[in-house]
Short mmCIF file of C-alpha atoms in Angstrom, two decimals:
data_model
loop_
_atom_site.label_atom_id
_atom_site.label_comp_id
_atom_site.label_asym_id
_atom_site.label_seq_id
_atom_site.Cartn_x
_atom_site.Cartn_y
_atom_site.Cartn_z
CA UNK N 1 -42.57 81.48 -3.20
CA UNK N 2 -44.32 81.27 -5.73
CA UNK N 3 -48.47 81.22 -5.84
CA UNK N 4 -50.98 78.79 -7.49
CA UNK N 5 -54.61 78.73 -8.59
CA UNK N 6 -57.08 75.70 -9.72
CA UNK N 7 -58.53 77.12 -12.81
CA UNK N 8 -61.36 73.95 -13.56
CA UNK N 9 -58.91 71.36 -11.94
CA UNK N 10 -56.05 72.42 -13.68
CA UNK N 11 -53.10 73.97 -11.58
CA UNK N 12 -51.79 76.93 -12.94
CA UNK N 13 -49.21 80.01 -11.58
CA UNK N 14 -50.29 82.83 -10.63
CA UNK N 15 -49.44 85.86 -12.89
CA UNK N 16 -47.44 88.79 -11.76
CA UNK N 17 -50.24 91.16 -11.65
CA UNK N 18 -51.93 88.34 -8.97
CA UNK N 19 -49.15 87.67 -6.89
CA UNK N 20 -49.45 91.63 -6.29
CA UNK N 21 -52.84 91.81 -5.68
CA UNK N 22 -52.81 88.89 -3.22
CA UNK N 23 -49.41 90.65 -1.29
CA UNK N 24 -52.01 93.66 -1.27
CA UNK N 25 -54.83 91.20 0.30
CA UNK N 26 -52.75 89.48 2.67
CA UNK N 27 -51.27 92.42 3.79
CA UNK N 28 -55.22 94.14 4.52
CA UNK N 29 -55.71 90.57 6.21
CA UNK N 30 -52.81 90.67 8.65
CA UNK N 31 -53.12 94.57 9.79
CA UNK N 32 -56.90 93.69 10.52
CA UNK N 33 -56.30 90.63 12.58
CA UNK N 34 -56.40 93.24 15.70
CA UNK N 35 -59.73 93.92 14.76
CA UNK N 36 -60.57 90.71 14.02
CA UNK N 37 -59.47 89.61 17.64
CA UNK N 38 -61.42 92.30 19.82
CA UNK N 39 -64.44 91.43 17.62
CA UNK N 40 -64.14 87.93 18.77
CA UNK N 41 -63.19 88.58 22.32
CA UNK N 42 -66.40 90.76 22.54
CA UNK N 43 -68.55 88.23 20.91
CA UNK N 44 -67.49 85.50 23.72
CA UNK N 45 -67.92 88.23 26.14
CA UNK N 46 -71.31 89.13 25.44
CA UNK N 47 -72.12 85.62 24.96
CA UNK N 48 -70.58 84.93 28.64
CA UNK N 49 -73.17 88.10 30.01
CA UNK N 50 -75.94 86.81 28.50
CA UNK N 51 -75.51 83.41 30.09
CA UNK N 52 -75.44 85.62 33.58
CA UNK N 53 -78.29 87.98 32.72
CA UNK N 54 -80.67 85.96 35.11
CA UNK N 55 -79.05 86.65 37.84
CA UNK N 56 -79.24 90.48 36.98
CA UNK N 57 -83.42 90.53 36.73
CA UNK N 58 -84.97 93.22 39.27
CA UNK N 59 -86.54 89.98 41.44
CA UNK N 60 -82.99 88.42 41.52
CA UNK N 61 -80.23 89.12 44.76
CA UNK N 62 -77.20 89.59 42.42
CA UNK N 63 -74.37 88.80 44.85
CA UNK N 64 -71.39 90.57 44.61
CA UNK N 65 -69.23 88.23 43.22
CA UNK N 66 -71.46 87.82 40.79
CA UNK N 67 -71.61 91.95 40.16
CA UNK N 68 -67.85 92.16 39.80
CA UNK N 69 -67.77 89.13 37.30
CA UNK N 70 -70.36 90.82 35.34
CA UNK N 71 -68.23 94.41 35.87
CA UNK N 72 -64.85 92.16 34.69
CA UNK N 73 -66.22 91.18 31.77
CA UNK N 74 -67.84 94.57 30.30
CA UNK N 75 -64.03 95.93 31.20
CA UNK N 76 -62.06 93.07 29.78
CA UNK N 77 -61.96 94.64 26.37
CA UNK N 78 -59.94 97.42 27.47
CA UNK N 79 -57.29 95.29 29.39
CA UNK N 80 -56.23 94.60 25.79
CA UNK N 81 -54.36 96.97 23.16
CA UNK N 82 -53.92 95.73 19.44
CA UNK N 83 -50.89 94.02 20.66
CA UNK N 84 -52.11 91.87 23.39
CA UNK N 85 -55.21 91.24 21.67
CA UNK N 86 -54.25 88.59 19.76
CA UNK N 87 -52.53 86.90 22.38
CA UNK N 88 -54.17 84.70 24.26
CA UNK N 89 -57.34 86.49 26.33
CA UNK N 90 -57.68 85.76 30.37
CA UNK N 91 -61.12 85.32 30.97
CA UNK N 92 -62.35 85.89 34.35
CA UNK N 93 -63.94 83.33 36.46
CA UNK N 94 -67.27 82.34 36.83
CA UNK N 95 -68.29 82.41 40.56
CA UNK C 1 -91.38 -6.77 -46.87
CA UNK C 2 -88.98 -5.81 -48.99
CA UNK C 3 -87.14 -2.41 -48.26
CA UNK C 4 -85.88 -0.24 -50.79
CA UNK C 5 -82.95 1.32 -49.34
CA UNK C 6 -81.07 1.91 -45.97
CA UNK C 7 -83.01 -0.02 -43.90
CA UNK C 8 -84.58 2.46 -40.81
CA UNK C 9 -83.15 1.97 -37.35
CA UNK C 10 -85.36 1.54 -35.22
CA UNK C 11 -86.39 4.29 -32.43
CA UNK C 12 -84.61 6.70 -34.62
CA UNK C 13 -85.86 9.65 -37.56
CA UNK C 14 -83.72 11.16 -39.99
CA UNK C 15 -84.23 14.52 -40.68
CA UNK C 16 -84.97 13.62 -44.36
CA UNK C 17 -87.96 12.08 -42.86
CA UNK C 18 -89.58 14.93 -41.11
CA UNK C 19 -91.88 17.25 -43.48
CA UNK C 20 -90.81 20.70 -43.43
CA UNK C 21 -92.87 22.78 -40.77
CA UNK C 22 -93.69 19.60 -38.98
CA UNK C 23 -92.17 20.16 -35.70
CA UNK C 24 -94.75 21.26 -33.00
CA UNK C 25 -94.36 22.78 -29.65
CA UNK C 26 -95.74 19.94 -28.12
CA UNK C 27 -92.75 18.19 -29.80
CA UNK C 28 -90.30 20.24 -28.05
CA UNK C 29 -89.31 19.48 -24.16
CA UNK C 30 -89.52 22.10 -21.88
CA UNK C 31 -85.63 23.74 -21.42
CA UNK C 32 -84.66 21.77 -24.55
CA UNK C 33 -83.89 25.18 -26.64
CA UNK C 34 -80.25 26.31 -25.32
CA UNK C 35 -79.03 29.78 -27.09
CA UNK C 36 -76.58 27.82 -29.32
CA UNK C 37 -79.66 26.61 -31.19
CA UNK C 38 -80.92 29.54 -31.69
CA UNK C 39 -80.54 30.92 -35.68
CA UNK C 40 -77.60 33.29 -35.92
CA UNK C 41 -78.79 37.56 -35.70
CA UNK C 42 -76.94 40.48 -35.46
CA UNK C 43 -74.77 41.68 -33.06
CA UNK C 44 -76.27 43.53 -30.51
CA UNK C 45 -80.17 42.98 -31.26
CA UNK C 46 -82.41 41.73 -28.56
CA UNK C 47 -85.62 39.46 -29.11
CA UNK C 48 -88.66 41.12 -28.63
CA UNK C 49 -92.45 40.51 -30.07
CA UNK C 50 -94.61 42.19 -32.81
CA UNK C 51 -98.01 42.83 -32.18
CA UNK C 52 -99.19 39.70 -33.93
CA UNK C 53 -97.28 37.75 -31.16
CA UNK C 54 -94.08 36.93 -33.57
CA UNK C 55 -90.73 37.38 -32.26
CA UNK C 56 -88.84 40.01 -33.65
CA UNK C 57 -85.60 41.79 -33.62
CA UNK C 58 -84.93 45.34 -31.99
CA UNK C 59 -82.24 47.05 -33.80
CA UNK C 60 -79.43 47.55 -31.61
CA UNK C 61 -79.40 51.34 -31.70
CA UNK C 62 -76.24 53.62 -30.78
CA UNK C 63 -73.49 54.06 -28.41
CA UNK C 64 -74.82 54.77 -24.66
CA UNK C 65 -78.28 54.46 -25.63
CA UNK C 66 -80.92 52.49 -23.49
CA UNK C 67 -83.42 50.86 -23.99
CA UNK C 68 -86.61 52.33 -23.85
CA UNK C 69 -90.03 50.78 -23.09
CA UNK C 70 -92.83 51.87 -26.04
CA UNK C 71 -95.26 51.28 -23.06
CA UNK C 72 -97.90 48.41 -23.76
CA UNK C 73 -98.70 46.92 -26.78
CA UNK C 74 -95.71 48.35 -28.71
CA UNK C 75 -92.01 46.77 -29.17
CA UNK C 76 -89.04 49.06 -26.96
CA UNK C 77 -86.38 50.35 -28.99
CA UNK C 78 -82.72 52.08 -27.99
CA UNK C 79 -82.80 55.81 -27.59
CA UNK C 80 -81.14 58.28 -26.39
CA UNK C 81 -81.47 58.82 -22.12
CA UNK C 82 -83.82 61.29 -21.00
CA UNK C 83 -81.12 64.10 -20.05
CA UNK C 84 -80.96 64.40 -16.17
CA UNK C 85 -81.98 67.67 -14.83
CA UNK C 86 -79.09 68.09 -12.63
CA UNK C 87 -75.61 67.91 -14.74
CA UNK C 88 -72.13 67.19 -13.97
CA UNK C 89 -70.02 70.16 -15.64
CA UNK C 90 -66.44 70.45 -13.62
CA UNK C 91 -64.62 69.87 -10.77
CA UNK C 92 -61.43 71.27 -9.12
CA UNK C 93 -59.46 69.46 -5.94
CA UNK C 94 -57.67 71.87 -4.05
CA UNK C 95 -53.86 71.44 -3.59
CA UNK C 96 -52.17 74.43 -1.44
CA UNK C 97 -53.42 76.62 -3.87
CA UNK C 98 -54.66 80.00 -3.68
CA UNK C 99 -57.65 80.46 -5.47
CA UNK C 100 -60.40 78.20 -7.28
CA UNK C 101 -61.49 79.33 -10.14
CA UNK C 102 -64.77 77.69 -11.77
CA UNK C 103 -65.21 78.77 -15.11
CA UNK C 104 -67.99 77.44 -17.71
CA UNK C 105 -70.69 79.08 -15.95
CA UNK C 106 -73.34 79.67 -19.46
CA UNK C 107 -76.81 80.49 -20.69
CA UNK C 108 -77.75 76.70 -21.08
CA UNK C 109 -79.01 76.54 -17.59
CA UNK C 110 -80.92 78.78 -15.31
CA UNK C 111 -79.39 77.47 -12.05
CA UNK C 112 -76.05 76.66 -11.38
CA UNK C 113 -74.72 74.96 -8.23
CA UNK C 114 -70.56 74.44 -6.75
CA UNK C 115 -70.76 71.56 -3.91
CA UNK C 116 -67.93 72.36 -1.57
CA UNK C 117 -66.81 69.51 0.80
CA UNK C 118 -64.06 69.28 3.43
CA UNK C 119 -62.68 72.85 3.15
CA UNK C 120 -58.99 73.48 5.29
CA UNK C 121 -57.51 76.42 4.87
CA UNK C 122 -53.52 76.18 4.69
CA UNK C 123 -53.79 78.74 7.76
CA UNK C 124 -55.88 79.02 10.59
CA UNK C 125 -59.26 80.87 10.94
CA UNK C 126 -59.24 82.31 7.19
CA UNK C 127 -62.30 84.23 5.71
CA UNK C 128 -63.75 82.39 2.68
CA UNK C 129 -64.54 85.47 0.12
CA UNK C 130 -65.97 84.79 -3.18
CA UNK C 131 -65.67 87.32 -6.51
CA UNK C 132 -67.50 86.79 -10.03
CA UNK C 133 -66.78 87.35 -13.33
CA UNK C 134 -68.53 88.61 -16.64
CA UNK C 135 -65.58 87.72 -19.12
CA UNK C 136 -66.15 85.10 -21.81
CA UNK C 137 -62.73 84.25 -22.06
CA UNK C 138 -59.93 85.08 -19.58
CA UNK C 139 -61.31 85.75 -16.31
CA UNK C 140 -60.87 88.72 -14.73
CA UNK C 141 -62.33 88.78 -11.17
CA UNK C 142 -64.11 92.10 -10.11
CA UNK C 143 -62.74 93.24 -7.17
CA UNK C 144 -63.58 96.74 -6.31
CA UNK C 145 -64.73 98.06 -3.15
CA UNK C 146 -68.23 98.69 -3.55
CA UNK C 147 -68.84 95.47 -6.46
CA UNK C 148 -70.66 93.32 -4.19
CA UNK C 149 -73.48 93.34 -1.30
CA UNK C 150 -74.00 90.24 1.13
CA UNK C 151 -75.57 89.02 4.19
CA UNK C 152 -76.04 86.09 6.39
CA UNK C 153 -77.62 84.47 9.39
CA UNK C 154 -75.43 82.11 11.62
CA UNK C 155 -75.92 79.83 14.15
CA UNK C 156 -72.85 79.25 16.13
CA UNK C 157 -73.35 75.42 17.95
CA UNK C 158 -71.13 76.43 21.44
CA UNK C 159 -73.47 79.53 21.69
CA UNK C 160 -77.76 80.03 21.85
CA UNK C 161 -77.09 82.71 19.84
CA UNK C 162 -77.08 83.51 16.28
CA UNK C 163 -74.92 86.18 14.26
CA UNK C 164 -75.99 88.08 11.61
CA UNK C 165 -73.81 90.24 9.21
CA UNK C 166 -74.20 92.15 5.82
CA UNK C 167 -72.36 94.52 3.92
CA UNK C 168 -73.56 96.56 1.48
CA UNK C 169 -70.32 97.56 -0.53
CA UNK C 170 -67.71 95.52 -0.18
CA UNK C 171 -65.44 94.05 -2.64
CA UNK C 172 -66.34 90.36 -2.09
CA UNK C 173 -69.16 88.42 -1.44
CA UNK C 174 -68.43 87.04 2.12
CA UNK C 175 -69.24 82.89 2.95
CA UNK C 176 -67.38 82.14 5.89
CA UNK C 177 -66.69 85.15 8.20
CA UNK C 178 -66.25 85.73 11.44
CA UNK C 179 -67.37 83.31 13.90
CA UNK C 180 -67.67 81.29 11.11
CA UNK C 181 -63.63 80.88 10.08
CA UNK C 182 -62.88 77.55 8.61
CA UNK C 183 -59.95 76.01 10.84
CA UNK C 184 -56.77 74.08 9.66
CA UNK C 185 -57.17 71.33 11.76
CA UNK C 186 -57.92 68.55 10.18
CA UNK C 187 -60.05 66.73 12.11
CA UNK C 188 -63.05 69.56 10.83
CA UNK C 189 -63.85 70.91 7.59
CA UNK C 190 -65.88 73.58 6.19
CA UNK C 191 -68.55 72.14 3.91
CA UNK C 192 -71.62 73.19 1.62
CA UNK C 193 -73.28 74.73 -1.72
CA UNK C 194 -73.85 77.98 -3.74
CA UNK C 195 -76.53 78.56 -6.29
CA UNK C 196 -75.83 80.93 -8.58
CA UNK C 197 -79.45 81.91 -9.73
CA UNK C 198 -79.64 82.87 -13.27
CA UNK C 199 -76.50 84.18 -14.04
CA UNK C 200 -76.93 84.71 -17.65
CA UNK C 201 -79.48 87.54 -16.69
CA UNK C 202 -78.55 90.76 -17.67
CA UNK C 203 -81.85 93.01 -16.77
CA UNK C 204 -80.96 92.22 -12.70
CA UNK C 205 -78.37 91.20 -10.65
CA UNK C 206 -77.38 87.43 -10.11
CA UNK C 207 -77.90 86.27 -6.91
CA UNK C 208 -75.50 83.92 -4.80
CA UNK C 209 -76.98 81.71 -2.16
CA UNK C 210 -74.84 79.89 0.29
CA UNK C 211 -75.50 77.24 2.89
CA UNK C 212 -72.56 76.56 4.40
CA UNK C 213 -72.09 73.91 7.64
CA UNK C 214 -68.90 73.39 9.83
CA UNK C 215 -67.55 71.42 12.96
CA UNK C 216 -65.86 73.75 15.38
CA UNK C 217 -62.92 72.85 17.10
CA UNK C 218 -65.04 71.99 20.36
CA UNK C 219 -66.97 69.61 18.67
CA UNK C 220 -70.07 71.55 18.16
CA UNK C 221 -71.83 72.05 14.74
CA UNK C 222 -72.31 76.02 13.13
CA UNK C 223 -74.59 77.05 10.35
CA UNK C 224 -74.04 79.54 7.68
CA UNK C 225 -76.72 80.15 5.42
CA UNK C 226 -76.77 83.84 3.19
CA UNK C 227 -76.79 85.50 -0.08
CA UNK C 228 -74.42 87.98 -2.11
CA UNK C 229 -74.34 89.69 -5.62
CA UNK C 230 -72.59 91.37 -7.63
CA UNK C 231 -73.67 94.85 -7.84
CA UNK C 232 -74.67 95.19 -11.30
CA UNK C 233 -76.86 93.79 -14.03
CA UNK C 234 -74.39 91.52 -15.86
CA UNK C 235 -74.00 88.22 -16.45
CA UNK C 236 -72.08 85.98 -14.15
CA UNK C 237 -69.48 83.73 -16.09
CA UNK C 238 -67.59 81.95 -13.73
CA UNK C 239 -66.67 82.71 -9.93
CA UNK C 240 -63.09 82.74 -7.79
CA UNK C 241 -63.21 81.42 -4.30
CA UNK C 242 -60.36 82.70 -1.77
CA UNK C 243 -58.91 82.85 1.58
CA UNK C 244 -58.42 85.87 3.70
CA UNK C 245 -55.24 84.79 3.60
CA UNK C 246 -52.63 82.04 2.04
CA UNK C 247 -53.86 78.70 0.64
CA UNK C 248 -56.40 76.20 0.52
CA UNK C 249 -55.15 73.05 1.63
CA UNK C 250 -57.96 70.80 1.02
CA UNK C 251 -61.11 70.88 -0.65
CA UNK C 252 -63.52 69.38 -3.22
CA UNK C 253 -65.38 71.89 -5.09
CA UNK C 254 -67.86 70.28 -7.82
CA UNK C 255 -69.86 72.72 -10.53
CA UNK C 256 -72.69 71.11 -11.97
CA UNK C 257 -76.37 73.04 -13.66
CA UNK C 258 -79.56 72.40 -13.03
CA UNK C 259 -82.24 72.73 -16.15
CA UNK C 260 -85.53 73.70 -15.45
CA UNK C 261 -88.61 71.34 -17.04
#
């Protein structure tokens, strides 16, 4: 189907030469959505340590539910291949 | 007493009977002048006052000119408006299109600035890249790898944490990366500016600002704010806006300059 662009309001079609460097975009776009997707699961992830990191301090009893939720989340990265990855990611509970 | 003539009726003057001139102030009522008996001027003059006190007319001056006070002691006059220092040049609606182009971009301002509001990508989660160009006439949108270096600081509203991410080669300027996708839902958009400082310079590079704010899908509110350039000492003639991938949906995107005093 065929592409269009708003050149100062006005609508116009894409040339042939732009349609092909867009396919070439689009395509760079999709094959890096695997990337994309373990970049965002280990931003969450790092933002879901942090919010535990108290409970890790030296003056701090870490219980052990707490240890293996921290340990589950550092390894939940490599539960996922490029595949599952942008699936939807199983996060593991919070004790 | 004989009377030679009409005889007078009583209570009553004719005009013939009034000396030129003779008609005082102190003659007239208060509210007794209405605008019909006013003499006849031309079209489009206003009353004003001379500075012996006498009413005069102000020419009525040109097409969309206003008039302008001379201050005291001095009659106004119509002149042109003071020219604003912000100025309306373009804008562009998006309509499941792929690319906005904003061309116009000249020497007869030092700072240029696009308003963006309500931003949905056709697809969900989509970069927002942005290229430049240094063509006069048809645009041609630089594109290689290494043509432009960027950076930004993010606050992301569901997080106490902020991102921050640069490149120093890449071949676009980056405004709304990763966490900070626009969405396709519509019930959030992707809104904000860029100033394009001084793109007619040609001895350094043109910088890009961006301040970009969104609503997340949660609710919560997320900050952009960067800069980018293209890597090279050329003048910047008009920019292309993008998606990582397929169209924008919706989108108000709104050129205008800013002169300096």
């Amino acid at each position: 189907m065929a592409r269009f662009k708003m050149v100062d309001g006005v609508k116009t079609q894409l040339t042939s030469d732009e349609e092909k460097a867009r396919d070439a975009e689009e395509k760079v776009w999709a094959d890096a959505a695997p990337a994309r997707a373990f970049e965002a699961l280990r931003r969450e992830r790092d933002g879901k340590l942090a919010e535990t990191d108290f409970y890790a301090l030296s003056d701090v009893t870490l219980s052990d539910e707490m240890k293996k939720y921290r340990a589950d989340l550092r390894d939940l990265p490599s539960k996922y291949d490029n595949s599952s990855v942008v699936g939807t990611i199983t996060w593991p509970t919070k004790p | 007493m004989r009377i030679i003539g009409p005889a007078p009726i009583i209570g009553k003057v004719s005009t013939a009977q009034i000396d030129d001139d003779a008609i005082t102030e102190a003659k007239v009522a208060n509210d007794a002048i209405g605008i019909t008996e006013l003499k006849a001027g031309t079209d489009g003059n206003i009353i004003s006052f001379d500075s012996s006190g006498n009413p005069v007319a102000i020419a009525t001056g040109n097409d969309s000119q206003v008039l302008t006070s001379a201050g005291a002691g001095a009659q106004p006059a119509f002149e042109d408006a003071a020219g604003s220092p912000l100025e309306f040049v373009s804008s562009t609606t998006a309509s499941n299109t792929a690319a906005i182009e904003i061309t116009g971009i000249d020497n007869s301002a030092d700072t240029w600035m696009v308003l963006i509001e309500g931003v949905n990508p056709a697809t969900d989660a989509q970069e927002i890249r942005l290229r430049t160009s240094n063509d006069t006439s048809s645009h041609s949108y630089d594109s290689g790898g290494s043509d432009y270096g960027w950076s930004f600081f993010g606050i992301y509203g569901s997080a106490d944490t902020g991102y921050n991410k640069h490149d120093t080669a890449d071949s676009e300027i980056q405004i709304g990366k990763d966490p900070f996708y626009p969405g396709n839902d519509t019930t959030s958009a992707w809104s904000g500016n860029l100033i394009i400082h001084n793109p007619s310079v040609t001895t350094y590079h043109t910088m890009i600002s961006f301040d970009i704010t969104m609503q997340g899908s949660s609710q919560e509110s997320h900050r952009l704010v960067g800069s980018g350039h293209r890597i090279a000492a050329e003048a910047v003639t008009a920019i292309q806006l993008t998606c990582g991938s397929g169209n924008f949906d919706t989108g108000k995107f709104s050129l205008f300059k800013i002169k300096h005093a």
